[in-house]
mmCIF file of C-alpha atoms and ligand atoms in Angstrom:
data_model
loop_
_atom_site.group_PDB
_atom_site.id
_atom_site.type_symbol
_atom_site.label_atom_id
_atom_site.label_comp_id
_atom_site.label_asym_id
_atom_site.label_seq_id
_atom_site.Cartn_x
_atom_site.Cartn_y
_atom_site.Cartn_z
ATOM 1 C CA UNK T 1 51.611 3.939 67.301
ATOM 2 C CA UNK T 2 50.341 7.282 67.081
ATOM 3 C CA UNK T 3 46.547 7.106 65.620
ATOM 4 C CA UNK T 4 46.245 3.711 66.605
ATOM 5 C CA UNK T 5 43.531 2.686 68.842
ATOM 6 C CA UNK T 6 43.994 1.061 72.152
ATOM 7 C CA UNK T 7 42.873 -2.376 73.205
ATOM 8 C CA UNK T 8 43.462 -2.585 76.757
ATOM 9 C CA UNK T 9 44.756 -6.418 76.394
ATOM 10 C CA UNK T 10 44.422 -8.182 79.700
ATOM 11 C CA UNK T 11 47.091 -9.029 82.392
ATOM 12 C CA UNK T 12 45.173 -10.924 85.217
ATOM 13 C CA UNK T 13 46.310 -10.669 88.569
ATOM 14 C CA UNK T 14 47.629 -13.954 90.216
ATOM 15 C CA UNK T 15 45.760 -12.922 93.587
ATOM 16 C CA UNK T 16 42.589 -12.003 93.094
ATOM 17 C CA UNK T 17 40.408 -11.633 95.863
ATOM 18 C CA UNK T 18 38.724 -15.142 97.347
ATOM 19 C CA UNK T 19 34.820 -15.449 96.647
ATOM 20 C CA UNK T 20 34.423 -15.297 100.334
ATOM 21 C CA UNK T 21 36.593 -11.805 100.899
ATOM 22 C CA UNK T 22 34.548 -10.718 97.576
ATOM 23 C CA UNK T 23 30.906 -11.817 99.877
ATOM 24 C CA UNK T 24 32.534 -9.762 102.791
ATOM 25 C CA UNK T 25 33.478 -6.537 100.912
ATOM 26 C CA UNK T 26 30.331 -6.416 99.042
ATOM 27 C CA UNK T 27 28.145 -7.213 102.363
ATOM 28 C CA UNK T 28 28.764 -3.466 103.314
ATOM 29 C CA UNK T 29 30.658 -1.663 100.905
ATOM 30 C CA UNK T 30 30.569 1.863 102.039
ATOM 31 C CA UNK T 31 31.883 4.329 99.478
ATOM 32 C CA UNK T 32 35.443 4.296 97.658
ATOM 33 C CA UNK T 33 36.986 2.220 100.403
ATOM 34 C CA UNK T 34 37.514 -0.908 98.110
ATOM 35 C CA UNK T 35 38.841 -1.383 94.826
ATOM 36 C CA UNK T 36 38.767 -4.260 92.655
ATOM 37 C CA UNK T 37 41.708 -7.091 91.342
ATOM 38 C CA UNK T 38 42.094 -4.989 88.092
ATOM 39 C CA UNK T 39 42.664 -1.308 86.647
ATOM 40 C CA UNK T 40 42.820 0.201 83.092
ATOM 41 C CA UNK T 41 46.280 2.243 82.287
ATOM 42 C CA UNK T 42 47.628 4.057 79.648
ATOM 43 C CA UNK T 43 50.349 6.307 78.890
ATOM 44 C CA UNK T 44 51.019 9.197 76.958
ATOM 45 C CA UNK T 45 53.489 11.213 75.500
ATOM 46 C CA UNK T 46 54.169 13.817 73.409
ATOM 47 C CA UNK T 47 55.967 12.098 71.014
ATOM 48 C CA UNK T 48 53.974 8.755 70.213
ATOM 49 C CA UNK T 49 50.235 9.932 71.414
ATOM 50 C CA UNK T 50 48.529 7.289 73.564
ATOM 51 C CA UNK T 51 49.942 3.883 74.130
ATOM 52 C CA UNK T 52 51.177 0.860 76.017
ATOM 53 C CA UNK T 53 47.382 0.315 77.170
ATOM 54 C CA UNK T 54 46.550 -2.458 79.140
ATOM 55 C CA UNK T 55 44.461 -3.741 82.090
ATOM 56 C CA UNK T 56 46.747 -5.167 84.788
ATOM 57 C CA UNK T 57 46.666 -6.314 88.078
ATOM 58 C CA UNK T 58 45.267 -3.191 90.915
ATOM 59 C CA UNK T 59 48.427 -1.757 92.796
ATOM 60 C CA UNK T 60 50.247 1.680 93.433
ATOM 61 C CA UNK T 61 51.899 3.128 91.186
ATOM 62 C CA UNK T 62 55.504 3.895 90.986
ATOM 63 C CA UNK T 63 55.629 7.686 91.249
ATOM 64 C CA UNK T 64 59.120 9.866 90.964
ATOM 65 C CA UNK T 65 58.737 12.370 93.359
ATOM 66 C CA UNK T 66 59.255 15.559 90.699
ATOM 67 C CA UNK T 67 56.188 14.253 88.778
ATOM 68 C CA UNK T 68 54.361 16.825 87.725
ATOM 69 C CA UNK T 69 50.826 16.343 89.201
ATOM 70 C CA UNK T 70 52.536 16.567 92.068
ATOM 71 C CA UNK T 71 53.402 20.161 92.226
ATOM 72 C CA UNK T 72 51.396 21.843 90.139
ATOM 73 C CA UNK T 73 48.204 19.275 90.193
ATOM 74 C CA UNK T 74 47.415 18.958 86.311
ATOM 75 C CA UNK T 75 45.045 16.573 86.582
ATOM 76 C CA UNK T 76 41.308 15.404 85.963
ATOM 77 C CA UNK T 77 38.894 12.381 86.735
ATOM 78 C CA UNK T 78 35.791 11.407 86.296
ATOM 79 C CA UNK T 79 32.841 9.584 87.876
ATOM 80 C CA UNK T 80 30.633 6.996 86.792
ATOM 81 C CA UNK T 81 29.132 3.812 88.205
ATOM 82 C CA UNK T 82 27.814 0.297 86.317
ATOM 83 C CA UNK T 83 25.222 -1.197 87.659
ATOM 84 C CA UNK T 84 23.980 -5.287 87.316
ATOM 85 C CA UNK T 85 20.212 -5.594 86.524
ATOM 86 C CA UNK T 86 17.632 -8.165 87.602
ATOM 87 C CA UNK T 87 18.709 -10.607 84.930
ATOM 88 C CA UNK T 88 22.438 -9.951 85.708
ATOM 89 C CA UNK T 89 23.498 -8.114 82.497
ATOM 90 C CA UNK T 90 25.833 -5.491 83.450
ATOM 91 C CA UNK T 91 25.245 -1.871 82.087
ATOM 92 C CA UNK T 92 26.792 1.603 81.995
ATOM 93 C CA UNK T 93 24.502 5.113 82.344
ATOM 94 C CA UNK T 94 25.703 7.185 79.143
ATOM 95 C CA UNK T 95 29.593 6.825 79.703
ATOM 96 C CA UNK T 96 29.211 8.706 76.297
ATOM 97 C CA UNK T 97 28.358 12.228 78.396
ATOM 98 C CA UNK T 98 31.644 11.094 80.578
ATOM 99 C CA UNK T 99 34.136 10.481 77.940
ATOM 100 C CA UNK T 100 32.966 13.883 76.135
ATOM 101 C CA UNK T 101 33.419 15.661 79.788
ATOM 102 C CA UNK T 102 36.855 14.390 80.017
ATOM 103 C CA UNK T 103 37.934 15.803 77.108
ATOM 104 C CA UNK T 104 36.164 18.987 77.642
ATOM 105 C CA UNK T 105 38.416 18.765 81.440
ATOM 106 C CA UNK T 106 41.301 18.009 79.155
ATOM 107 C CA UNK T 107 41.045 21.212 77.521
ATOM 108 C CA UNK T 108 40.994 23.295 79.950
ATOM 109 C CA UNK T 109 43.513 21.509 82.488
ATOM 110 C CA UNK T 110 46.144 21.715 79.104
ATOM 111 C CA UNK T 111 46.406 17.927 79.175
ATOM 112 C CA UNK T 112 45.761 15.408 76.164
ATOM 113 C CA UNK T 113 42.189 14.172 74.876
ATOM 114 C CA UNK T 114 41.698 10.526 74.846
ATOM 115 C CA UNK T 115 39.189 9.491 71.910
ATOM 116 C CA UNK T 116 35.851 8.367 73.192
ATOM 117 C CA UNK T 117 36.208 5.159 71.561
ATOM 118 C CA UNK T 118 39.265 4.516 73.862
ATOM 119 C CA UNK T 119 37.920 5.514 77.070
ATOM 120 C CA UNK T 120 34.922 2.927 76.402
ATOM 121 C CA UNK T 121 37.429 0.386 75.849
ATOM 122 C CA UNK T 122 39.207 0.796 79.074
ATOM 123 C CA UNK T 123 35.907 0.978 80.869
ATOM 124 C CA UNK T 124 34.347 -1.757 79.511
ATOM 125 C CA UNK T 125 38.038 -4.236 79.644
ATOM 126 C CA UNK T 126 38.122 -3.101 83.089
ATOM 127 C CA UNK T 127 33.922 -3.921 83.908
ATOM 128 C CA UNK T 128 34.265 -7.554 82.256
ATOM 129 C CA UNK T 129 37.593 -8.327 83.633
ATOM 130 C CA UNK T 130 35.950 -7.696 87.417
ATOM 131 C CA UNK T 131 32.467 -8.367 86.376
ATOM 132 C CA UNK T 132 32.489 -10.337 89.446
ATOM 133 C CA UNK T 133 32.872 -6.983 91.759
ATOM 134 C CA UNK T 134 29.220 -5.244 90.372
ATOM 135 C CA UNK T 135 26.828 -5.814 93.146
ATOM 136 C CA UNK T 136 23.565 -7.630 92.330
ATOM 137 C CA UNK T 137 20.820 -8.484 94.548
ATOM 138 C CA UNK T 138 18.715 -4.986 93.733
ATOM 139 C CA UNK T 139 19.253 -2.006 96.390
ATOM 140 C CA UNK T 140 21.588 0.590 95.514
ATOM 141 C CA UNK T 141 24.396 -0.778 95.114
ATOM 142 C CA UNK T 142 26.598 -0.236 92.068
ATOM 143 C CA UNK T 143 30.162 -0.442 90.601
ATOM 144 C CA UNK T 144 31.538 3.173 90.442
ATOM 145 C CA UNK T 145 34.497 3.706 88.399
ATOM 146 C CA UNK T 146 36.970 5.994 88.973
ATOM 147 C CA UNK T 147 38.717 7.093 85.213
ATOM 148 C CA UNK T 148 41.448 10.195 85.933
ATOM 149 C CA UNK T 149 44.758 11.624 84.257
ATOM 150 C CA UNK T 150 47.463 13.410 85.507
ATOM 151 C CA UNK T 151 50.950 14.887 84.643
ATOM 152 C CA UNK T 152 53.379 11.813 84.987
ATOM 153 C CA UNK T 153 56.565 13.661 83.742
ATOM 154 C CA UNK T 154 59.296 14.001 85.528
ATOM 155 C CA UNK T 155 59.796 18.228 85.214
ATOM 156 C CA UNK T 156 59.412 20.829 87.504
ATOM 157 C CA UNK T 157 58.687 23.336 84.875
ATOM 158 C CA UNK T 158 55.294 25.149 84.804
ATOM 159 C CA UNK T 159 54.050 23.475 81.446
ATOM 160 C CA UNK T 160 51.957 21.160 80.279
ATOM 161 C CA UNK T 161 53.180 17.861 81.177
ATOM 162 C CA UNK T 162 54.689 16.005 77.945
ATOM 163 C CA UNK T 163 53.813 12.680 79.368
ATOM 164 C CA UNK T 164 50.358 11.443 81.010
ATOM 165 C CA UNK T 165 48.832 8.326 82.615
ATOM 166 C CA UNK T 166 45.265 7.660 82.216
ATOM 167 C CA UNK T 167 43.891 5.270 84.589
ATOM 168 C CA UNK T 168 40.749 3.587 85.712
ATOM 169 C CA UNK T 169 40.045 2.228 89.044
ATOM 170 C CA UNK T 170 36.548 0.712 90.173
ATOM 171 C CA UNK T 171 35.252 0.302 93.821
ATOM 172 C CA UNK T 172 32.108 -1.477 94.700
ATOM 173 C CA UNK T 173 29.583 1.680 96.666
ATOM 174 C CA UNK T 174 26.564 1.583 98.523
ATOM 175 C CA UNK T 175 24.765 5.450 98.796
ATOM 176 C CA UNK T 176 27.299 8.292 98.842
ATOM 177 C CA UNK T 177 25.711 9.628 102.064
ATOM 178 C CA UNK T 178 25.538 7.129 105.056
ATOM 179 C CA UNK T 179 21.899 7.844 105.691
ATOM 180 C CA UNK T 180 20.995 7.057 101.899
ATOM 181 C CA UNK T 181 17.643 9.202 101.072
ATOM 182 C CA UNK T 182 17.411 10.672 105.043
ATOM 183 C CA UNK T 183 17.813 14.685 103.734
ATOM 184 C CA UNK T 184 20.867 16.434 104.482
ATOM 185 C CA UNK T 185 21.954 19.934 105.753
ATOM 186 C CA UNK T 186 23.421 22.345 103.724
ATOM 187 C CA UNK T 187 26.156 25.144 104.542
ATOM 188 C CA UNK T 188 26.278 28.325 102.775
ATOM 189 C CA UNK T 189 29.316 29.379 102.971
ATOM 190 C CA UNK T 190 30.580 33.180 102.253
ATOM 191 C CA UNK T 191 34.017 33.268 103.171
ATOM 192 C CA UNK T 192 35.195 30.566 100.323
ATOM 193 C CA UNK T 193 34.536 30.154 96.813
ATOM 194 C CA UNK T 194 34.577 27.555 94.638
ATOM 195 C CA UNK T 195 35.264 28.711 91.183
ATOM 196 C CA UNK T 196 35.534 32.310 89.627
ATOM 197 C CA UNK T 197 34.857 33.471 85.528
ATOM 198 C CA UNK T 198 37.596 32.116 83.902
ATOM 199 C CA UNK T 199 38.808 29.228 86.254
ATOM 200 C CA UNK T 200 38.387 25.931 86.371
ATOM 201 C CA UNK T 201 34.799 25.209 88.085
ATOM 202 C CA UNK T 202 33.336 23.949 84.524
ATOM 203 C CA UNK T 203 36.595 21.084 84.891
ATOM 204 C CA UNK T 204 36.223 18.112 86.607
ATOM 205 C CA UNK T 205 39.749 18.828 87.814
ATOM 206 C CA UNK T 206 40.736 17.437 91.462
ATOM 207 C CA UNK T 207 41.780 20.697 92.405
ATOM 208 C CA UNK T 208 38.363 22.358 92.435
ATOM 209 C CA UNK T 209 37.428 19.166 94.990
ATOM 210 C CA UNK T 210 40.518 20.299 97.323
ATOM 211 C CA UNK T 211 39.598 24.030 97.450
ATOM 212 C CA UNK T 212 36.116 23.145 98.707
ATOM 213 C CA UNK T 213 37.574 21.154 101.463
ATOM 214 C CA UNK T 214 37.439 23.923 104.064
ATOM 215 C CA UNK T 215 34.750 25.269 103.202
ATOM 216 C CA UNK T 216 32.608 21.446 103.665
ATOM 217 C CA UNK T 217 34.256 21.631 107.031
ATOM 218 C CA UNK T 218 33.487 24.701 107.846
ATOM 219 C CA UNK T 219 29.982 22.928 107.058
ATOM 220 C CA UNK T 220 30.457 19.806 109.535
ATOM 221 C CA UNK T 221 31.291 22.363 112.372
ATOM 222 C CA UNK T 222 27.582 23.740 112.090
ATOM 223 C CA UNK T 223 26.193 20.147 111.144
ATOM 224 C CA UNK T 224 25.620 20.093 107.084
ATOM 225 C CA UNK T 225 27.045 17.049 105.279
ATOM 226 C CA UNK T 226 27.638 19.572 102.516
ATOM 227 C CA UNK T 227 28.435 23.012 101.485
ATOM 228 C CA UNK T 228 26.507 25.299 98.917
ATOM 229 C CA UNK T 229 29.226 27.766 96.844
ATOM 230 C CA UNK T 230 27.645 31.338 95.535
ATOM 231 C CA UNK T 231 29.739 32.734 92.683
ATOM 232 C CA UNK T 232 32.710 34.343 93.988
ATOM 233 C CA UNK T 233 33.140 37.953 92.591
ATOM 234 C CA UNK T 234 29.809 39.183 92.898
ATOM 235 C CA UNK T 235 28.483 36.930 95.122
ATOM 236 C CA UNK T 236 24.836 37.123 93.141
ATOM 237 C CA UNK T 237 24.298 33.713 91.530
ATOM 238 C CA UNK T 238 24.017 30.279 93.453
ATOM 239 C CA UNK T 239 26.488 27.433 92.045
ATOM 240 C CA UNK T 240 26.426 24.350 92.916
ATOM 241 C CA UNK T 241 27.674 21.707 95.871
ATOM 242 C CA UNK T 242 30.814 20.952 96.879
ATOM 243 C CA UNK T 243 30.563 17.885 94.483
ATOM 244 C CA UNK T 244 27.279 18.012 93.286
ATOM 245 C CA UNK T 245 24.635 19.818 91.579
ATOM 246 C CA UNK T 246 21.596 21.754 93.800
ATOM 247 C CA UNK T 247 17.763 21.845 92.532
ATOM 248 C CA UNK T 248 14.542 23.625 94.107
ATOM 249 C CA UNK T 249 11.034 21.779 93.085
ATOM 250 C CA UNK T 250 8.090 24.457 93.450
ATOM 251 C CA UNK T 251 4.896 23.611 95.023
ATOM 252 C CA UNK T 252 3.381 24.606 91.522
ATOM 253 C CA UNK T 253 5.564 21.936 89.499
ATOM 254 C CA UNK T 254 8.759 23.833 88.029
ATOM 255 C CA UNK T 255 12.096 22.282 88.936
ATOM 256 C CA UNK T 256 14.798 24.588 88.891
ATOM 257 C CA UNK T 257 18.726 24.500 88.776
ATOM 258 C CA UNK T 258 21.382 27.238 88.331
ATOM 259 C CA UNK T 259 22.225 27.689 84.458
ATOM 260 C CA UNK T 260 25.478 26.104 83.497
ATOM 261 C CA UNK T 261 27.892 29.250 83.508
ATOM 262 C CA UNK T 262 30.961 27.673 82.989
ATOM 263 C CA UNK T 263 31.761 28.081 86.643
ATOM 264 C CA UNK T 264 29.646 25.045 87.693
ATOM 265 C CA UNK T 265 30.222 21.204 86.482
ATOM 266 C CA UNK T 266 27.664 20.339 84.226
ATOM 267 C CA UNK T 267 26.632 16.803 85.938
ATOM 268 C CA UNK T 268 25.555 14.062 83.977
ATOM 269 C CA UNK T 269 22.807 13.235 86.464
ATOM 270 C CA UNK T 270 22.007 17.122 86.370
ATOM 271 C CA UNK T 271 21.423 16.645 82.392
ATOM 272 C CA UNK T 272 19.327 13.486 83.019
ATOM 273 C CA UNK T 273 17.434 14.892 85.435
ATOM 274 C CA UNK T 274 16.217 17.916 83.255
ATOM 275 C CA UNK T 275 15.795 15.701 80.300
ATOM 276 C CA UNK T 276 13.486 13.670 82.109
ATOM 277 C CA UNK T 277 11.523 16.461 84.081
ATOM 278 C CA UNK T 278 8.399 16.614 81.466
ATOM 279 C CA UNK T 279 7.946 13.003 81.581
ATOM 280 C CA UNK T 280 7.254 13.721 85.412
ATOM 281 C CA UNK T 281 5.108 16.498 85.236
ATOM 282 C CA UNK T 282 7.533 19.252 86.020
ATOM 283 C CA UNK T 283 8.799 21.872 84.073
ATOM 284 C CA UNK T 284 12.348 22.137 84.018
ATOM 285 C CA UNK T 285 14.012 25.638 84.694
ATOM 286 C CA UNK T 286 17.654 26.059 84.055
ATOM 287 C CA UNK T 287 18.542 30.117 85.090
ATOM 288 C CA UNK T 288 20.765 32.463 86.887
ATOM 289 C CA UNK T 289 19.425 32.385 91.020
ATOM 290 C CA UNK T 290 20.461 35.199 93.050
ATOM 291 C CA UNK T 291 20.767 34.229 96.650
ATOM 292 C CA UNK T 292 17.757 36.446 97.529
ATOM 293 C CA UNK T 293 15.623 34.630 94.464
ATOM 294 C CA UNK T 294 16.745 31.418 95.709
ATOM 295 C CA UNK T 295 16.049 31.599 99.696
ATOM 296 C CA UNK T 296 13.283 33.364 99.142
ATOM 297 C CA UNK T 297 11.410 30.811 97.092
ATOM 298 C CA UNK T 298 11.948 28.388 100.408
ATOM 299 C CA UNK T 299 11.531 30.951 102.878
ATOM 300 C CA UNK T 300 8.009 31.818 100.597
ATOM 301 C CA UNK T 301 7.160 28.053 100.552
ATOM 302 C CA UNK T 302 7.247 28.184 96.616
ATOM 303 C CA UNK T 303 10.003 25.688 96.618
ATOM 304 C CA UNK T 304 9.244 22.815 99.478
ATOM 305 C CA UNK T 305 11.097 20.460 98.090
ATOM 306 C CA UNK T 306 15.153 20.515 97.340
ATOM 307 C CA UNK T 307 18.203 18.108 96.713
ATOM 308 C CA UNK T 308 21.383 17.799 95.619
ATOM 309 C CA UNK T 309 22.006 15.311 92.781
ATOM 310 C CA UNK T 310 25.777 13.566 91.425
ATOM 311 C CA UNK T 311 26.642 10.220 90.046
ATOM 312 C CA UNK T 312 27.871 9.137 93.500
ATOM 313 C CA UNK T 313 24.872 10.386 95.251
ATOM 314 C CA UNK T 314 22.547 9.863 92.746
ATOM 315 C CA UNK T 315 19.506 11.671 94.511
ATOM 316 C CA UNK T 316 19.923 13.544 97.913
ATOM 317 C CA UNK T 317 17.023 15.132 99.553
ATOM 318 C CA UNK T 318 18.174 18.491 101.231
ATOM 319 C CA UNK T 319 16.290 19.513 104.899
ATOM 320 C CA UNK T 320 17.572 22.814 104.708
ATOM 321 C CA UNK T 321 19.821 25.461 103.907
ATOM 322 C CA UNK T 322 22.087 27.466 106.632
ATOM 323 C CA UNK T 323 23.979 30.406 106.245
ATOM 324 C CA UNK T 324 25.994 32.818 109.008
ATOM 325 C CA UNK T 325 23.062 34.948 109.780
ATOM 326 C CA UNK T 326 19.857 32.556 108.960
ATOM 327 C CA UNK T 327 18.509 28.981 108.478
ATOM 328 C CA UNK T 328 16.073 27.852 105.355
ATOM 329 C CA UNK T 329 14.134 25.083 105.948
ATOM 330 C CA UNK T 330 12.023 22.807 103.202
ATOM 331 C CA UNK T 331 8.332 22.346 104.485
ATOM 332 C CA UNK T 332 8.570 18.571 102.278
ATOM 333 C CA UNK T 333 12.545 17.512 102.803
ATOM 334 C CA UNK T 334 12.585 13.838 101.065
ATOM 335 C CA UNK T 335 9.011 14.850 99.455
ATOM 336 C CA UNK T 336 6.934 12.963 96.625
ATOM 337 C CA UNK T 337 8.332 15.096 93.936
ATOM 338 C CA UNK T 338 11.913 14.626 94.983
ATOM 339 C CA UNK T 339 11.592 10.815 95.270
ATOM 340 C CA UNK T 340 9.500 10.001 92.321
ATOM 341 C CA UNK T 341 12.265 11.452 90.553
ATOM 342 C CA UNK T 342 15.141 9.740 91.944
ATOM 343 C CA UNK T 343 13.547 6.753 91.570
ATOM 344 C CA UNK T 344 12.745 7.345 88.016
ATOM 345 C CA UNK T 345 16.978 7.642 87.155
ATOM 346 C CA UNK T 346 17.575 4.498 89.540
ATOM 347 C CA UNK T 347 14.758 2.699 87.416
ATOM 348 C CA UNK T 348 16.390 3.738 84.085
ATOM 349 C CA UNK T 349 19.653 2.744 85.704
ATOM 350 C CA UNK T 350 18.644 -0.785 87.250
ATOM 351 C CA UNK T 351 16.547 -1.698 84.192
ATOM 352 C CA UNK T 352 13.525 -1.717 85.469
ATOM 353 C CA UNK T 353 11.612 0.681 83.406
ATOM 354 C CA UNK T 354 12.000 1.451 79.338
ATOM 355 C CA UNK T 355 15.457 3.765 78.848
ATOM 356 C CA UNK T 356 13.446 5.440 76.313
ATOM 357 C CA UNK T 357 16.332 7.967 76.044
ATOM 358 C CA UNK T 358 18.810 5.246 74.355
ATOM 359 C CA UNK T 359 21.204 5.970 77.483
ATOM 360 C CA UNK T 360 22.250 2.793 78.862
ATOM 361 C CA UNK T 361 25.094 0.546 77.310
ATOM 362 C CA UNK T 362 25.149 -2.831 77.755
ATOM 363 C CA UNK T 363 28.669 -4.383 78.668
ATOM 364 C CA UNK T 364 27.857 -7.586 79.366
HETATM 365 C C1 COI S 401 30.530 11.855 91.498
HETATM 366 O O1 COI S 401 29.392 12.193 91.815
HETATM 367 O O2 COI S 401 30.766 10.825 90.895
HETATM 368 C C2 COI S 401 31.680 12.709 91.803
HETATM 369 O O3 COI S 401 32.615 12.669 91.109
HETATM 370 C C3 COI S 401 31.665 13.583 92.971
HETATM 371 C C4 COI S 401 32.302 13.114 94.239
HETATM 372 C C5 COI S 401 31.568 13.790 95.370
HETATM 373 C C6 COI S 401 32.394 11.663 94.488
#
């Protein structure tokens, strides 16, 4: 088997959901809260590489209680969404970029690569068999899709797992954010840390999610929907979001992120965004920001515009930044520059401007 590449043959589910429970669910999907008839699986193992592939009917799945992942949480996902156009082909946004992040997660988390030709399959088996789940009817509505792997050996051992399950799960969404493009808060939190040199932030590992839990609620408690993470030993260079990305747009045109340091995720959306910068008149700036560089340039009013950016939340306009001691506030929160350039990803996204960039895949 080993070398061979998978299929992901079809096992429909006897139940799938009626046409009126489909109507219901995708009348007001929220985020993540429903998942379709179907998901992708696939096993590994040491011994025979990847196999038994298929896509079979959505349900739990049977779990010994030593497996791995569940002690020692080797394991990584990834996020990505398919979205139906005006003429109700159904596309993917560069599921390319995801597939090579998965592997690059796979590295680092010790568990096995999956060849990019074999993630597309199970994406695309698992988009056709549910085709019926992608939202239409414009809005923002998509199909995100939910690919992971963990450690599914039975072993206690501190090693890396010698058998894995890939899966794929998909869940119709609305915006990440219940109040869509109304700006959020941010928390700047200095008594957690997200990621150090030499650990895992540049993995898309679920771990890295779980450590930033206190910290986002340490955010709620002083009302931010989010928490911004500075790097942790030397506490001089801004990161990134709990699980997204962070930009600044300057009154004079530049639009700058932190530098990919291999303690933040380098988003997909992040990447698109920069590549796409020029074609809206800004100039992209990708560099190290010190806290003091990077409140300053809001407290200054150089940077009145800011937001944070993911696959599930697309664009987010940020209000403002708070921290222990002060409070940052953007003079344009939700402003022209910050729009026109969401709007530009959802148009590439929805089809309705040229994908000059070659990034969208058709699946069907
Ligand atoms: C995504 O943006 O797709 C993520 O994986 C991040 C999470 C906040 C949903």
């Amino acid at each position: 088997m080993r070398g061979m590449s998978l299929s992901f043959p079809v096992q429909r589910t006897s139940h799938p959901r009626t046409a009126e429970q489909l109507a219901q669910i995708l009348a007001d999907p929220g985020f993540g809260e429903y998942f379709t008839d179907h998901m992708a699986v696939a096993v590994w193992t040491k011994d025979v590489g990847w196999h038994d592939d298929r896509i079979e009917p959505y349900g739990p799945f049977q779990m010994d209680p030593a497996s791995a992942v569940l002690h020692y949480a080797q394991e990584i996902f990834e996020g990505m969404k398919a979205y139906r156009h005006a003429d109700d082909s159904v596309w993917l946004f560069r599921p390319e970029a995801n597939a090579a992040r998965i592997n690059t997660s796979a590295d680092r988390m010790m568990l096995p690569r999956i060849d990019e030709a074999d993630f597309l399959a199970a994406i695309t088996q698992l988009v056709e068999t549910d085709v019926r789940w992608v939202p239409g009817g414009g809005g923002e509505q998509s199909l995100y899709l939910r690919p992971f792997m963990f450690a599914s050996e039975v072993f206690l051992g501190v090693r890396a797992a010698q058998q894995v399950t890939f899966s794929v799960i998909a869940s119709p969404v609305g915006p990440y954010f219940t109040g869509g493009v109304q700006p959020v808060d941010i928390w700047v939190t200095d008594t957690y840390a997200r990621a150090g040199v030499g650990g895992t932030g540049s993995a898309k590992c679920g771990g890295n999610y779980a450590a930033s839990l206190i910290a986002q609620y340490e955010g709620y408690d002083h009302g931010c929907s989010q928490v911004l993470f500075i790097e942790a030993a030397d506490k001089d260079r801004i990161e990134e979001l709990g699980g997204m990305n962070v930009f600044l747009v300057t009154t004079d045109g530049r639009l700058i992120t932190p530098a990919l340091t291999g303690t933040i995720l380098e988003g997909v959306t992040r990447g698109s965004i920069l590549t796409v910068a020029a074609e809206l008149g800004l100039k992209a700036e990708e560099r190290r920001l010190s806290p003091d560089e990077f409140f300053g340039l809001i407290e200054d009013g150089t940077a009145n515009e800011a937001f944070s950016c993911g696959t599930a939340a697309v664009l987010t306009p940020i209000g403002g930044f708070k921290t222990a001691t002060a409070e940052y506030r953007l003079a344009n929160p939700a402003g022209e520059q910050t729009l026109a350039i969401r709007n530009h990803i959802l148009d590439i996204q929805y089809g309705r401007t040229a994908d000059t960039h070659g990034w969208m895949r058709r699946v069907c």
